[in-house]
């Protein structure tokens, strides 16, 4: 077990290095949240709700976009750089490596938190926070949730070509669906149902609960538990899909000398 | 004693798509092979012979279509994790390493995946970096390494968990002569520690220099196996004994006497001005050498050359008929 | 003049065809259709959740999303020449630079206008946008002027694409600056003074005002000063792009940096 833990931590470390892109590329990803920060803060001047949406909505957008950048092409990259054989042939269960990658990507997403919070504080736009520990918990939950979905996307990309075509639409789809900038209750019924099946939706609720108080008077434990449960389910789905992919690779592969 | 590698009727086919429609390609066709522990075993063959397919099956990256392959007694399909713990491999080339990690970190990560941690891992990594000559570059990112350096790091990584079996797929391909020689020396040093090594190559001098035993594959089948010296006998080329004599002419009687010797296939006499060169083709290696020299000694022996058939001769005879 | 026009159109068509980066229909649909519509949805719903009227945000984001073509499309066309190592042939040709590079934007302007139309249609269907009073002559003209002006910005940034690899950063900065500052999601005068000043020198600011005026039934005469201003801003970017190309070409030739891998 200790051996697995160490292997997992090494996978996290390797992932952090792999995912740490150039400053230029990261800045390219950070610019959208900063734009949303401006929009949210000045769309309804003097409105606490607007300020909260601007600051925390843009933070969540930035975290998800950072994870998407780091995670979505991860398995494809392991394939093209031919490091996948190392992972497949290792005696350590693949699930350990995949969970390590999730943690690495979750950590990377905090770069977006740092950027948005710094700009918001310097510009005097940071709203009062009702519950700081809850905010931190919510951000951590969101980071982990995003990373689990990012990994699932990454595996889906190598399993089916159709997934690759989704690209940026997948990234922005989360902005629309997961209540990053507005409560999901304003979405049409079937769309809202889909939103509630994603772990990020619930962790975003935790973040806003820390800033504005819980939605509809719900107990904050509910979105926390749902976020964790759905993140675990997404991780399991990613692992199972990966094993299916691995089995296919080992059975089919391409002709070699 | 358990064989390090054992293959029985090992078969692997692939479906490929072409303009004429899908077709089945047989990469390995019923291969039977056995490699004893502690051997440096070479697998020779042209492109498409099945060498890389064999290595990928033995590393559990590929499933056989039929037949069996065992590593240290464990079946690659039924006990993949036991096999994985026993095998280290390199596929060589520029890829297969994490460019953003340093050389040392690549080793430590590989060690972690194989259960080598903490102080043991750090010590082992330092030791291997020394062995492969990368100690000075260990803290640099692999993306800054040359091809030769990456290949040496591949070897080090394969050895992190001290596997009893090492699989090297064309380890010197694409390397300049100096780098290639360094890799070969490393391989010999590794073998001296008692590891079993299976090496695929299409470089004859490399196979001859390194390997205790060889197998020749072509079109997925085993054509021949044995020691390099045994395989050379399969050559269609005879041994050539060439003697330059001081005084000419070499008489017909002398030539006839040489031709009558056992294993002598043909005799040529070449005039080179004042001297003559007698070329004897022997099917029995250099066996007739002394008898040939006795029949020519009256003419004064100036130089003697013996050209044995090479492994390349044998390989070409086996593969191309 | 005729030769220049022919070169303009020919280069534009072949460049678009050769460097068309969406390899599958689904990729095209996702990038050109799904992304703009998702962007419209996000900001329209944000406005609605704050008790604001979503319709103006729909119009703003629909027009702004033409920047996908105007900015990214144009930049990627030039970056693609570098990636495919065809830049040398282009630079070494005697063809007029402004025409050869300007020709590239033609297809993107047309493509961009289609994206705007799609966005507005989406707005009508999903958000109940009322376009019944729209000025039918003036509105397409305003689209064309605005998208063309945005493409000038893309061309200027594209000159940077000749010598740098960080074009994603440049493109994203341009794209999201337009979203934040040009009146797309909030009136420009609600921004702090420094940001308002930046908005005045960007394409889209005046063009979007003109589009909103014309969609609400305003006359072309009322929109003309805004469109003239937009054209002027666009022309300034084209001129800057021309100067930048000439300068970069000279520097790159001296330092052999044109085909850096």
PDB file of C-alpha atoms in Angstrom, chain A:
ATOM      1  CA  UNK A   1       0.000   0.000   0.000  1.00  0.00           C
ATOM      2  CA  UNK A   2       2.850   2.386   0.930  1.00  0.00           C
ATOM      3  CA  UNK A   3       4.447   1.438  -2.366  1.00  0.00           C
ATOM      4  CA  UNK A   4       1.291   2.405  -4.237  1.00  0.00           C
ATOM      5  CA  UNK A   5       1.094   5.695  -2.383  1.00  0.00           C
ATOM      6  CA  UNK A   6       4.641   6.559  -3.339  1.00  0.00           C
ATOM      7  CA  UNK A   7       4.046   5.548  -6.949  1.00  0.00           C
ATOM      8  CA  UNK A   8       0.912   7.709  -6.973  1.00  0.00           C
ATOM      9  CA  UNK A   9       2.823  10.694  -5.589  1.00  0.00           C
ATOM     10  CA  UNK A  10       5.462  10.240  -8.242  1.00  0.00           C
ATOM     11  CA  UNK A  11       2.744  10.179 -10.878  1.00  0.00           C
ATOM     12  CA  UNK A  12       1.434  13.457  -9.407  1.00  0.00           C
ATOM     13  CA  UNK A  13       4.885  14.973  -9.553  1.00  0.00           C
ATOM     14  CA  UNK A  14       5.473  13.832 -13.149  1.00  0.00           C
ATOM     15  CA  UNK A  15       2.059  15.180 -14.110  1.00  0.00           C
ATOM     16  CA  UNK A  16       2.790  18.559 -12.499  1.00  0.00           C
ATOM     17  CA  UNK A  17       5.904  18.837 -14.626  1.00  0.00           C
ATOM     18  CA  UNK A  18       4.183  17.692 -17.770  1.00  0.00           C
ATOM     19  CA  UNK A  19       1.217  19.995 -17.197  1.00  0.00           C
ATOM     20  CA  UNK A  20       3.252  23.057 -16.346  1.00  0.00           C
ATOM     21  CA  UNK A  21       3.168  24.717 -19.680  1.00  0.00           C
ATOM     22  CA  UNK A  22       5.014  27.847 -20.726  1.00  0.00           C
ATOM     23  CA  UNK A  23       4.049  31.135 -19.130  1.00  0.00           C
ATOM     24  CA  UNK A  24       2.818  32.262 -22.510  1.00  0.00           C
ATOM     25  CA  UNK A  25       0.405  29.400 -22.914  1.00  0.00           C
ATOM     26  CA  UNK A  26      -0.869  29.743 -19.359  1.00  0.00           C
ATOM     27  CA  UNK A  27      -1.414  33.440 -19.854  1.00  0.00           C
ATOM     28  CA  UNK A  28      -3.446  32.585 -22.906  1.00  0.00           C
ATOM     29  CA  UNK A  29      -5.703  30.494 -20.684  1.00  0.00           C
ATOM     30  CA  UNK A  30      -5.812  33.064 -17.860  1.00  0.00           C
ATOM     31  CA  UNK A  31      -7.006  35.909 -20.046  1.00  0.00           C
ATOM     32  CA  UNK A  32     -10.614  34.619 -20.347  1.00  0.00           C
ATOM     33  CA  UNK A  33     -11.172  34.581 -16.571  1.00  0.00           C
ATOM     34  CA  UNK A  34      -9.745  38.101 -16.280  1.00  0.00           C
ATOM     35  CA  UNK A  35     -12.138  39.245 -18.973  1.00  0.00           C
ATOM     36  CA  UNK A  36     -15.030  37.646 -17.079  1.00  0.00           C
ATOM     37  CA  UNK A  37     -13.792  39.311 -13.888  1.00  0.00           C
ATOM     38  CA  UNK A  38     -14.171  42.716 -15.561  1.00  0.00           C
ATOM     39  CA  UNK A  39     -17.575  41.856 -16.991  1.00  0.00           C
ATOM     40  CA  UNK A  40     -18.967  40.499 -13.727  1.00  0.00           C
ATOM     41  CA  UNK A  41     -17.585  43.355 -11.653  1.00  0.00           C
ATOM     42  CA  UNK A  42     -18.912  46.152 -13.870  1.00  0.00           C
ATOM     43  CA  UNK A  43     -21.998  44.627 -15.444  1.00  0.00           C
ATOM     44  CA  UNK A  44     -24.121  45.691 -12.472  1.00  0.00           C
ATOM     45  CA  UNK A  45     -22.020  48.260 -10.624  1.00  0.00           C
ATOM     46  CA  UNK A  46     -22.336  48.111  -6.851  1.00  0.00           C
ATOM     47  CA  UNK A  47     -24.045  44.716  -6.903  1.00  0.00           C
ATOM     48  CA  UNK A  48     -22.546  42.152  -4.465  1.00  0.00           C
ATOM     49  CA  UNK A  49     -23.958  39.344  -6.625  1.00  0.00           C
ATOM     50  CA  UNK A  50     -22.261  40.790  -9.696  1.00  0.00           C
ATOM     51  CA  UNK A  51     -18.982  41.129  -7.837  1.00  0.00           C
ATOM     52  CA  UNK A  52     -19.225  37.561  -6.540  1.00  0.00           C
ATOM     53  CA  UNK A  53     -19.965  36.241 -10.021  1.00  0.00           C
ATOM     54  CA  UNK A  54     -17.153  38.270 -11.454  1.00  0.00           C
ATOM     55  CA  UNK A  55     -14.519  37.159  -8.955  1.00  0.00           C
ATOM     56  CA  UNK A  56     -15.498  33.597  -8.140  1.00  0.00           C
ATOM     57  CA  UNK A  57     -17.117  32.800 -11.453  1.00  0.00           C
ATOM     58  CA  UNK A  58     -13.961  33.842 -13.246  1.00  0.00           C
ATOM     59  CA  UNK A  59     -11.863  31.851 -10.760  1.00  0.00           C
ATOM     60  CA  UNK A  60     -13.864  28.709 -11.417  1.00  0.00           C
ATOM     61  CA  UNK A  61     -13.706  29.310 -15.184  1.00  0.00           C
ATOM     62  CA  UNK A  62      -9.954  29.751 -14.915  1.00  0.00           C
ATOM     63  CA  UNK A  63      -9.531  26.579 -12.846  1.00  0.00           C
ATOM     64  CA  UNK A  64     -11.549  24.477 -15.255  1.00  0.00           C
ATOM     65  CA  UNK A  65      -9.780  25.929 -18.315  1.00  0.00           C
ATOM     66  CA  UNK A  66      -6.388  25.273 -16.744  1.00  0.00           C
ATOM     67  CA  UNK A  67      -7.334  21.682 -15.962  1.00  0.00           C
ATOM     68  CA  UNK A  68      -8.725  21.234 -19.453  1.00  0.00           C
ATOM     69  CA  UNK A  69      -5.461  22.460 -20.935  1.00  0.00           C
ATOM     70  CA  UNK A  70      -3.372  20.234 -18.664  1.00  0.00           C
ATOM     71  CA  UNK A  71      -5.531  17.130 -18.656  1.00  0.00           C
ATOM     72  CA  UNK A  72      -7.466  16.739 -21.867  1.00  0.00           C
ATOM     73  CA  UNK A  73      -4.551  15.750 -24.086  1.00  0.00           C
ATOM     74  CA  UNK A  74      -2.651  13.953 -21.359  1.00  0.00           C
ATOM     75  CA  UNK A  75      -3.193  10.325 -22.377  1.00  0.00           C
ATOM     76  CA  UNK A  76      -2.751  11.241 -26.056  1.00  0.00           C
ATOM     77  CA  UNK A  77       0.545  12.857 -25.129  1.00  0.00           C
ATOM     78  CA  UNK A  78       1.689   9.772 -23.222  1.00  0.00           C
ATOM     79  CA  UNK A  79       0.950   7.818 -26.376  1.00  0.00           C
ATOM     80  CA  UNK A  80       2.769  10.087 -28.811  1.00  0.00           C
ATOM     81  CA  UNK A  81       5.795  10.463 -26.590  1.00  0.00           C
ATOM     82  CA  UNK A  82       5.750   6.678 -26.114  1.00  0.00           C
ATOM     83  CA  UNK A  83       5.750   6.723 -22.320  1.00  0.00           C
ATOM     84  CA  UNK A  84       2.494   4.762 -22.185  1.00  0.00           C
ATOM     85  CA  UNK A  85       4.371   1.423 -22.306  1.00  0.00           C
ATOM     86  CA  UNK A  86       6.098   2.412 -19.061  1.00  0.00           C
ATOM     87  CA  UNK A  87       2.718   2.851 -17.360  1.00  0.00           C
ATOM     88  CA  UNK A  88       1.104  -0.225 -18.873  1.00  0.00           C
ATOM     89  CA  UNK A  89       4.039  -2.504 -18.098  1.00  0.00           C
ATOM     90  CA  UNK A  90       4.480  -1.339 -14.504  1.00  0.00           C
ATOM     91  CA  UNK A  91       3.385  -3.753 -11.769  1.00  0.00           C
ATOM     92  CA  UNK A  92       1.724  -0.861  -9.914  1.00  0.00           C
ATOM     93  CA  UNK A  93      -2.008  -0.756 -10.771  1.00  0.00           C
ATOM     94  CA  UNK A  94      -2.801   1.763 -13.481  1.00  0.00           C
ATOM     95  CA  UNK A  95      -5.504   3.279 -11.265  1.00  0.00           C
ATOM     96  CA  UNK A  96      -2.740   4.511  -8.958  1.00  0.00           C
ATOM     97  CA  UNK A  97      -1.054   6.365 -11.820  1.00  0.00           C
ATOM     98  CA  UNK A  98      -4.338   7.836 -13.053  1.00  0.00           C
ATOM     99  CA  UNK A  99      -5.286   9.102  -9.595  1.00  0.00           C
ATOM    100  CA  UNK A 100      -1.820  10.617  -9.336  1.00  0.00           C
ATOM    101  CA  UNK A 101      -2.478  12.471 -12.581  1.00  0.00           C
ATOM    102  CA  UNK A 102      -5.803  13.753 -11.229  1.00  0.00           C
ATOM    103  CA  UNK A 103      -4.069  15.206  -8.177  1.00  0.00           C
ATOM    104  CA  UNK A 104      -1.375  16.797 -10.323  1.00  0.00           C
ATOM    105  CA  UNK A 105      -3.918  18.498 -12.556  1.00  0.00           C
ATOM    106  CA  UNK A 106      -5.972  19.631  -9.560  1.00  0.00           C
ATOM    107  CA  UNK A 107      -2.882  21.317  -8.109  1.00  0.00           C
ATOM    108  CA  UNK A 108      -2.096  22.998 -11.429  1.00  0.00           C
ATOM    109  CA  UNK A 109      -5.558  24.590 -11.460  1.00  0.00           C
ATOM    110  CA  UNK A 110      -4.669  26.664  -8.398  1.00  0.00           C
ATOM    111  CA  UNK A 111      -2.480  28.802 -10.618  1.00  0.00           C
ATOM    112  CA  UNK A 112      -5.715  30.283 -11.934  1.00  0.00           C
ATOM    113  CA  UNK A 113      -6.884  31.000  -8.364  1.00  0.00           C
ATOM    114  CA  UNK A 114      -3.655  32.852  -7.687  1.00  0.00           C
ATOM    115  CA  UNK A 115      -3.947  34.988 -10.828  1.00  0.00           C
ATOM    116  CA  UNK A 116      -7.610  35.977 -10.449  1.00  0.00           C
ATOM    117  CA  UNK A 117      -7.475  36.609  -6.695  1.00  0.00           C
ATOM    118  CA  UNK A 118      -4.341  38.740  -7.069  1.00  0.00           C
ATOM    119  CA  UNK A 119      -5.865  40.909  -9.779  1.00  0.00           C
ATOM    120  CA  UNK A 120      -9.178  41.183  -7.902  1.00  0.00           C
ATOM    121  CA  UNK A 121      -7.474  42.235  -4.669  1.00  0.00           C
ATOM    122  CA  UNK A 122      -5.220  44.760  -6.429  1.00  0.00           C
ATOM    123  CA  UNK A 123      -8.209  46.228  -8.262  1.00  0.00           C
ATOM    124  CA  UNK A 124     -10.208  46.420  -5.041  1.00  0.00           C
ATOM    125  CA  UNK A 125     -12.837  44.064  -6.408  1.00  0.00           C
ATOM    126  CA  UNK A 126     -12.597  41.216  -3.906  1.00  0.00           C
ATOM    127  CA  UNK A 127     -15.956  40.705  -2.181  1.00  0.00           C
ATOM    128  CA  UNK A 128     -16.430  39.872   1.469  1.00  0.00           C
ATOM    129  CA  UNK A 129     -16.363  36.157   2.118  1.00  0.00           C
ATOM    130  CA  UNK A 130     -18.867  34.743   4.601  1.00  0.00           C
ATOM    131  CA  UNK A 131     -16.937  31.536   5.319  1.00  0.00           C
ATOM    132  CA  UNK A 132     -13.251  31.419   4.346  1.00  0.00           C
ATOM    133  CA  UNK A 133     -12.580  27.739   5.297  1.00  0.00           C
ATOM    134  CA  UNK A 134     -15.652  26.719   3.298  1.00  0.00           C
ATOM    135  CA  UNK A 135     -14.353  28.747   0.345  1.00  0.00           C
ATOM    136  CA  UNK A 136     -11.022  26.935   0.460  1.00  0.00           C
ATOM    137  CA  UNK A 137     -12.797  23.569   0.740  1.00  0.00           C
ATOM    138  CA  UNK A 138     -15.023  24.489  -2.173  1.00  0.00           C
ATOM    139  CA  UNK A 139     -12.066  25.458  -4.334  1.00  0.00           C
ATOM    140  CA  UNK A 140     -10.243  22.237  -3.478  1.00  0.00           C
ATOM    141  CA  UNK A 141     -13.370  20.221  -4.271  1.00  0.00           C
ATOM    142  CA  UNK A 142     -13.762  22.065  -7.546  1.00  0.00           C
ATOM    143  CA  UNK A 143     -10.128  21.474  -8.458  1.00  0.00           C
ATOM    144  CA  UNK A 144     -10.432  17.747  -7.814  1.00  0.00           C
ATOM    145  CA  UNK A 145     -13.825  17.498  -9.573  1.00  0.00           C
ATOM    146  CA  UNK A 146     -12.480  19.290 -12.624  1.00  0.00           C
ATOM    147  CA  UNK A 147      -9.441  17.050 -12.703  1.00  0.00           C
ATOM    148  CA  UNK A 148     -11.551  13.872 -12.611  1.00  0.00           C
ATOM    149  CA  UNK A 149     -13.638  15.094 -15.528  1.00  0.00           C
ATOM    150  CA  UNK A 150     -10.456  16.220 -17.292  1.00  0.00           C
ATOM    151  CA  UNK A 151      -9.049  12.707 -17.008  1.00  0.00           C
ATOM    152  CA  UNK A 152     -12.264  11.171 -18.321  1.00  0.00           C
ATOM    153  CA  UNK A 153     -12.075  13.527 -21.315  1.00  0.00           C
ATOM    154  CA  UNK A 154      -8.430  12.592 -21.812  1.00  0.00           C
ATOM    155  CA  UNK A 155      -9.215   8.885 -21.926  1.00  0.00           C
ATOM    156  CA  UNK A 156     -12.265   9.474 -24.134  1.00  0.00           C
ATOM    157  CA  UNK A 157      -9.993  11.283 -26.610  1.00  0.00           C
ATOM    158  CA  UNK A 158      -7.900   8.167 -27.144  1.00  0.00           C
ATOM    159  CA  UNK A 159     -10.836   5.780 -27.182  1.00  0.00           C
ATOM    160  CA  UNK A 160     -12.946   7.551 -29.746  1.00  0.00           C
ATOM    161  CA  UNK A 161     -12.030  10.075 -32.397  1.00  0.00           C
ATOM    162  CA  UNK A 162     -15.433  11.727 -32.127  1.00  0.00           C
ATOM    163  CA  UNK A 163     -14.501  13.051 -28.692  1.00  0.00           C
ATOM    164  CA  UNK A 164     -11.489  14.900 -30.117  1.00  0.00           C
ATOM    165  CA  UNK A 165     -13.726  16.939 -32.392  1.00  0.00           C
ATOM    166  CA  UNK A 166     -15.518  18.389 -29.365  1.00  0.00           C
ATOM    167  CA  UNK A 167     -12.457  20.393 -28.333  1.00  0.00           C
ATOM    168  CA  UNK A 168     -13.187  23.922 -27.164  1.00  0.00           C
ATOM    169  CA  UNK A 169     -16.923  23.254 -27.143  1.00  0.00           C
ATOM    170  CA  UNK A 170     -16.352  20.809 -24.291  1.00  0.00           C
ATOM    171  CA  UNK A 171     -14.417  23.411 -22.354  1.00  0.00           C
ATOM    172  CA  UNK A 172     -17.073  26.077 -22.777  1.00  0.00           C
ATOM    173  CA  UNK A 173     -19.869  23.584 -22.275  1.00  0.00           C
ATOM    174  CA  UNK A 174     -18.829  23.311 -18.628  1.00  0.00           C
ATOM    175  CA  UNK A 175     -19.049  27.098 -18.261  1.00  0.00           C
ATOM    176  CA  UNK A 176     -22.660  26.906 -19.442  1.00  0.00           C
ATOM    177  CA  UNK A 177     -23.682  23.823 -17.518  1.00  0.00           C
ATOM    178  CA  UNK A 178     -21.977  23.794 -14.151  1.00  0.00           C
ATOM    179  CA  UNK A 179     -23.225  26.950 -12.477  1.00  0.00           C
ATOM    180  CA  UNK A 180     -19.834  28.659 -12.640  1.00  0.00           C
ATOM    181  CA  UNK A 181     -21.390  32.049 -13.405  1.00  0.00           C
ATOM    182  CA  UNK A 182     -25.036  31.644 -12.479  1.00  0.00           C
ATOM    183  CA  UNK A 183     -27.216  29.180 -10.557  1.00  0.00           C
ATOM    184  CA  UNK A 184     -28.098  26.082 -12.578  1.00  0.00           C
ATOM    185  CA  UNK A 185     -31.759  26.595 -11.608  1.00  0.00           C
ATOM    186  CA  UNK A 186     -32.073  29.074 -14.489  1.00  0.00           C
ATOM    187  CA  UNK A 187     -31.246  26.365 -17.015  1.00  0.00           C
ATOM    188  CA  UNK A 188     -34.101  24.494 -18.731  1.00  0.00           C
ATOM    189  CA  UNK A 189     -35.197  21.292 -16.949  1.00  0.00           C
ATOM    190  CA  UNK A 190     -33.364  18.567 -18.921  1.00  0.00           C
ATOM    191  CA  UNK A 191     -30.228  20.714 -19.112  1.00  0.00           C
ATOM    192  CA  UNK A 192     -30.366  21.346 -15.379  1.00  0.00           C
ATOM    193  CA  UNK A 193     -30.614  17.594 -14.802  1.00  0.00           C
ATOM    194  CA  UNK A 194     -27.458  17.070 -16.865  1.00  0.00           C
ATOM    195  CA  UNK A 195     -25.719  19.823 -14.935  1.00  0.00           C
ATOM    196  CA  UNK A 196     -26.543  18.152 -11.626  1.00  0.00           C
ATOM    197  CA  UNK A 197     -24.831  14.971 -12.803  1.00  0.00           C
ATOM    198  CA  UNK A 198     -21.473  16.757 -13.011  1.00  0.00           C
ATOM    199  CA  UNK A 199     -19.308  17.012  -9.888  1.00  0.00           C
ATOM    200  CA  UNK A 200     -18.186  20.589 -10.672  1.00  0.00           C
ATOM    201  CA  UNK A 201     -21.774  21.831 -10.370  1.00  0.00           C
ATOM    202  CA  UNK A 202     -21.891  20.837  -6.708  1.00  0.00           C
ATOM    203  CA  UNK A 203     -18.452  22.087  -5.817  1.00  0.00           C
ATOM    204  CA  UNK A 204     -19.261  25.436  -7.469  1.00  0.00           C
ATOM    205  CA  UNK A 205     -22.285  25.608  -5.157  1.00  0.00           C
ATOM    206  CA  UNK A 206     -19.988  25.125  -2.167  1.00  0.00           C
ATOM    207  CA  UNK A 207     -17.836  28.043  -3.344  1.00  0.00           C
ATOM    208  CA  UNK A 208     -20.827  30.340  -3.739  1.00  0.00           C
ATOM    209  CA  UNK A 209     -22.254  29.179  -0.409  1.00  0.00           C
ATOM    210  CA  UNK A 210     -19.049  30.429   1.225  1.00  0.00           C
ATOM    211  CA  UNK A 211     -19.531  33.824  -0.427  1.00  0.00           C
ATOM    212  CA  UNK A 212     -23.286  34.351  -0.562  1.00  0.00           C
ATOM    213  CA  UNK A 213     -24.667  31.740   1.799  1.00  0.00           C
ATOM    214  CA  UNK A 214     -26.110  28.386   0.775  1.00  0.00           C
ATOM    215  CA  UNK A 215     -28.604  28.233  -2.100  1.00  0.00           C
ATOM    216  CA  UNK A 216     -32.265  27.705  -1.206  1.00  0.00           C
ATOM    217  CA  UNK A 217     -31.264  27.275   2.430  1.00  0.00           C
ATOM    218  CA  UNK A 218     -29.765  23.830   1.751  1.00  0.00           C
ATOM    219  CA  UNK A 219     -27.259  22.339   4.156  1.00  0.00           C
ATOM    220  CA  UNK A 220     -23.776  22.772   2.765  1.00  0.00           C
ATOM    221  CA  UNK A 221     -22.984  19.140   3.520  1.00  0.00           C
ATOM    222  CA  UNK A 222     -25.239  18.087   0.626  1.00  0.00           C
ATOM    223  CA  UNK A 223     -23.285  19.697  -2.223  1.00  0.00           C
ATOM    224  CA  UNK A 224     -20.003  18.634  -0.579  1.00  0.00           C
ATOM    225  CA  UNK A 225     -21.116  15.011  -0.412  1.00  0.00           C
ATOM    226  CA  UNK A 226     -22.546  15.038  -3.926  1.00  0.00           C
ATOM    227  CA  UNK A 227     -19.418  16.630  -5.339  1.00  0.00           C
ATOM    228  CA  UNK A 228     -17.221  13.982  -3.706  1.00  0.00           C
ATOM    229  CA  UNK A 229     -19.476  11.122  -4.752  1.00  0.00           C
ATOM    230  CA  UNK A 230     -19.699  12.274  -8.366  1.00  0.00           C
ATOM    231  CA  UNK A 231     -15.957  12.922  -8.520  1.00  0.00           C
ATOM    232  CA  UNK A 232     -15.365   9.367  -7.293  1.00  0.00           C
ATOM    233  CA  UNK A 233     -17.805   8.028  -9.872  1.00  0.00           C
ATOM    234  CA  UNK A 234     -16.095  10.013 -12.639  1.00  0.00           C
ATOM    235  CA  UNK A 235     -12.710   8.677 -11.534  1.00  0.00           C
ATOM    236  CA  UNK A 236     -14.044   5.138 -11.619  1.00  0.00           C
ATOM    237  CA  UNK A 237     -15.498   5.712 -15.077  1.00  0.00           C
ATOM    238  CA  UNK A 238     -12.154   7.068 -16.289  1.00  0.00           C
ATOM    239  CA  UNK A 239     -10.274   4.071 -14.882  1.00  0.00           C
ATOM    240  CA  UNK A 240     -12.687   1.574 -16.408  1.00  0.00           C
ATOM    241  CA  UNK A 241     -12.599   3.328 -19.763  1.00  0.00           C
ATOM    242  CA  UNK A 242      -8.815   3.410 -19.627  1.00  0.00           C
ATOM    243  CA  UNK A 243      -8.637  -0.321 -18.922  1.00  0.00           C
ATOM    244  CA  UNK A 244     -10.942  -0.949 -21.835  1.00  0.00           C
ATOM    245  CA  UNK A 245      -8.668   1.168 -24.025  1.00  0.00           C
ATOM    246  CA  UNK A 246      -5.568  -0.622 -22.748  1.00  0.00           C
ATOM    247  CA  UNK A 247      -7.066  -4.002 -23.462  1.00  0.00           C
ATOM    248  CA  UNK A 248      -7.899  -2.852 -26.980  1.00  0.00           C
ATOM    249  CA  UNK A 249      -4.374  -1.552 -27.520  1.00  0.00           C
ATOM    250  CA  UNK A 250      -2.830  -4.790 -26.342  1.00  0.00           C
ATOM    251  CA  UNK A 251      -5.177  -6.875 -28.471  1.00  0.00           C
ATOM    252  CA  UNK A 252      -5.132  -4.777 -31.617  1.00  0.00           C
ATOM    253  CA  UNK A 253      -2.030  -2.558 -31.753  1.00  0.00           C
ATOM    254  CA  UNK A 254      -0.312  -1.937 -35.048  1.00  0.00           C
ATOM    255  CA  UNK A 255       1.959  -4.279 -36.939  1.00  0.00           C
ATOM    256  CA  UNK A 256       5.541  -4.034 -35.859  1.00  0.00           C
ATOM    257  CA  UNK A 257       8.754  -5.367 -37.181  1.00  0.00           C
TER     258      UNK A 257
END
